[in-house]
PDB file of C-alpha atoms in Angstrom:
ATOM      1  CA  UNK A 540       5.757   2.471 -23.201  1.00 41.00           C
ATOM      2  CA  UNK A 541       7.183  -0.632 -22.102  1.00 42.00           C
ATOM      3  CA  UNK A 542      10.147   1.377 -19.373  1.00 43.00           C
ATOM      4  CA  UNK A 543       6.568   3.131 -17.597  1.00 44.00           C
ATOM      5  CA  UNK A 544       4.714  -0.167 -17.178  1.00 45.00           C
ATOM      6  CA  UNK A 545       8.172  -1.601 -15.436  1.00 47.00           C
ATOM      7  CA  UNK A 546       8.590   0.752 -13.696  1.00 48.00           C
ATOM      8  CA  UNK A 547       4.682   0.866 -12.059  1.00 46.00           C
ATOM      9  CA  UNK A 548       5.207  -2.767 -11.296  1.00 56.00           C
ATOM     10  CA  UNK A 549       7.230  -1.738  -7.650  1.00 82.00           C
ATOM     11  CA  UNK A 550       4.930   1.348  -6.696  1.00 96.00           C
ATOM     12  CA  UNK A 551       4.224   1.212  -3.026  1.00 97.00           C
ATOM     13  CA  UNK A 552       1.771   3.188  -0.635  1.00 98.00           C
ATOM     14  CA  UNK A 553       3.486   6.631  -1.153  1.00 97.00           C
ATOM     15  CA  UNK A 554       3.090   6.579  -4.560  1.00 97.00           C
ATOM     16  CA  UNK A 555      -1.064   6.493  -4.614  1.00 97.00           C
ATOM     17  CA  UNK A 556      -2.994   9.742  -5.577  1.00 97.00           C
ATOM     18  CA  UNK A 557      -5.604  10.206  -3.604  1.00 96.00           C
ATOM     19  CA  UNK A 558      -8.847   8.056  -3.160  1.00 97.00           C
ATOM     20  CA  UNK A 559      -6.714   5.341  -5.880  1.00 97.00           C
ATOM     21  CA  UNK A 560      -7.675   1.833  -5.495  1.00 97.00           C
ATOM     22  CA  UNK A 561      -4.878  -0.790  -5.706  1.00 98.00           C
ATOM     23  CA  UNK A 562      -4.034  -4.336  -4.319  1.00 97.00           C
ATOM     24  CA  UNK A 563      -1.025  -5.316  -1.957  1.00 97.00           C
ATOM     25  CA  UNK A 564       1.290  -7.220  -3.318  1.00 96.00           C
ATOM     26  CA  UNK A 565       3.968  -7.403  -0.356  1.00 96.00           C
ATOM     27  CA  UNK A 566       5.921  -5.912   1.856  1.00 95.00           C
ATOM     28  CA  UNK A 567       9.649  -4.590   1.226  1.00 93.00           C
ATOM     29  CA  UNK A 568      12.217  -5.644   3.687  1.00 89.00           C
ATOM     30  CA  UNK A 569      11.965  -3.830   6.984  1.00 86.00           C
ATOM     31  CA  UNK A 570      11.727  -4.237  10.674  1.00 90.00           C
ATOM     32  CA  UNK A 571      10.198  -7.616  11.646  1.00 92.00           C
ATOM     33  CA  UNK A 572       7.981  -5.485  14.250  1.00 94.00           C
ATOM     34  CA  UNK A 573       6.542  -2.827  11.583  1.00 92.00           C
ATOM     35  CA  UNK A 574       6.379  -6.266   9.709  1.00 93.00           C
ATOM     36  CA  UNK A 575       4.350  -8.266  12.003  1.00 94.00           C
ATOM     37  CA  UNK A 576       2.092  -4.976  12.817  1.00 94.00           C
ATOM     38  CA  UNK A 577       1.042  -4.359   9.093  1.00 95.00           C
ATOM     39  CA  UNK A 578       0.322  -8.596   8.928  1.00 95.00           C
ATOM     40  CA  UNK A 579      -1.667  -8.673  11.970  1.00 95.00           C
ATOM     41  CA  UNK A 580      -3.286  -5.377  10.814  1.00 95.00           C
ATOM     42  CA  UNK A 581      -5.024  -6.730   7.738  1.00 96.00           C
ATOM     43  CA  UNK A 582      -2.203  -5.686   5.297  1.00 97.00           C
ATOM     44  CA  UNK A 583      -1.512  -8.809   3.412  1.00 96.00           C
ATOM     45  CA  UNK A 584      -0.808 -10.001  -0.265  1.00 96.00           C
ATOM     46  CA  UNK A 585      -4.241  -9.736  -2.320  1.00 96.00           C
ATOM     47  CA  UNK A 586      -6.056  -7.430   0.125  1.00 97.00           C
ATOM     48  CA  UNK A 587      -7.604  -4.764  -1.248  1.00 97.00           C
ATOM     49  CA  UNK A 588      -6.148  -1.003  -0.346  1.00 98.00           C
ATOM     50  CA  UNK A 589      -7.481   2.131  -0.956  1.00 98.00           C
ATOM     51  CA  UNK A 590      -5.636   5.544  -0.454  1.00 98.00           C
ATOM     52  CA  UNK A 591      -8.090   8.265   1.644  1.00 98.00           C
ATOM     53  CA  UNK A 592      -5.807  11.172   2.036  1.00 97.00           C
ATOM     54  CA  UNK A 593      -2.142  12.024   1.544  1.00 95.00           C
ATOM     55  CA  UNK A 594      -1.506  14.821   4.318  1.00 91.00           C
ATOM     56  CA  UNK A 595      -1.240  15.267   7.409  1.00 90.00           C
ATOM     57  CA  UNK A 596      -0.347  11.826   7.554  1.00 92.00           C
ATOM     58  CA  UNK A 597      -0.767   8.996   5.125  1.00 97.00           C
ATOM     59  CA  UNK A 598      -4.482   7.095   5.538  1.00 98.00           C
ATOM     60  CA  UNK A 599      -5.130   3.755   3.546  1.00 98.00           C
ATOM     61  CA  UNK A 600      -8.166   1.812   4.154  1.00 98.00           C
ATOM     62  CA  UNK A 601      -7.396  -2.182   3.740  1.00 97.00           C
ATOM     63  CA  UNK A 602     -10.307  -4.616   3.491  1.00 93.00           C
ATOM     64  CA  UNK A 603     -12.622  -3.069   6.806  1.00 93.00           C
ATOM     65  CA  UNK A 604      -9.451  -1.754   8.195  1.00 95.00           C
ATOM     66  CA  UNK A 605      -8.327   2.224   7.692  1.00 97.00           C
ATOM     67  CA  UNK A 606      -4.951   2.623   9.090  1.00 96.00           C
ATOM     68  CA  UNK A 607      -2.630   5.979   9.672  1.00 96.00           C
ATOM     69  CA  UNK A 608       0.897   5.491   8.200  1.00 96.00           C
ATOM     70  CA  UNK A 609       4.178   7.405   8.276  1.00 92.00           C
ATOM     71  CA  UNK A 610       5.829   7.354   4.847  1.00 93.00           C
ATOM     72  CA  UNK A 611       8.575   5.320   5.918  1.00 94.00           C
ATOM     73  CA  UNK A 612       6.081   2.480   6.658  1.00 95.00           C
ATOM     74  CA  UNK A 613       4.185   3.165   3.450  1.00 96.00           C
ATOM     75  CA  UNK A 614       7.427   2.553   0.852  1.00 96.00           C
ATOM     76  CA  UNK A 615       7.220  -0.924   2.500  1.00 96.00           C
ATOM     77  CA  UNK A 616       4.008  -2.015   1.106  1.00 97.00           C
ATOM     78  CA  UNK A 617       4.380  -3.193  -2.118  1.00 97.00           C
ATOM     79  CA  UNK A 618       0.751  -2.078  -4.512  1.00 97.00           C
ATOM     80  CA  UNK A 619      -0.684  -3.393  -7.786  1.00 96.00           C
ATOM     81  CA  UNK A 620      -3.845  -2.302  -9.439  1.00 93.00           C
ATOM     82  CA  UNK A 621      -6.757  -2.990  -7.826  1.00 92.00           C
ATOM     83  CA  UNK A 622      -8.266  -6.650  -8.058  1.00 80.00           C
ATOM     84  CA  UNK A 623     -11.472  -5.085  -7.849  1.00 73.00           C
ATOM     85  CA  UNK A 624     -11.830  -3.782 -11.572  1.00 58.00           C
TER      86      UNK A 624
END
């Protein structure tokens, strides 16, 4: 229904399943410095992002880039569906 498709407009990082393709669409407010690392790291509007595993830590691979994240950091990056197809 219409309420599910709102509500999978603001998923972030932490909400991929495994090996789920998506695009970034932003970042959510947080420190400048987590900021300006996930920028300078690849992680930027349009870039493609894939999730490789969930535990023990959160891995995404973005572009050529794959990149360990704690959750807090994940809920900051803003995900579409994947550009790709």
């Amino acid at each position: 229904g219409r309420r599910a498709a709102r509500a999978g407009a603001a998923r972030t990082v932490a909400d991929l399943a495994p090996a789920e393709k998506a695009a970034v669409l932003g970042l959510a407010p947080a420190a400048p410095r987590d900021l300006n690392k996930l920028m300078a790291l690849g992680v930027l509007p349009g870039a493609p992002l894939t999730l490789l595993q969930r535990s023990p830590s959160l891995v995404v691979q973005v572009g050529e880039t794959v990149l360990a994240l704690d959750e807090k950091i994940a809920r900051t990056i803003l995900v579409g569906p994947s550009l790709e197809g």
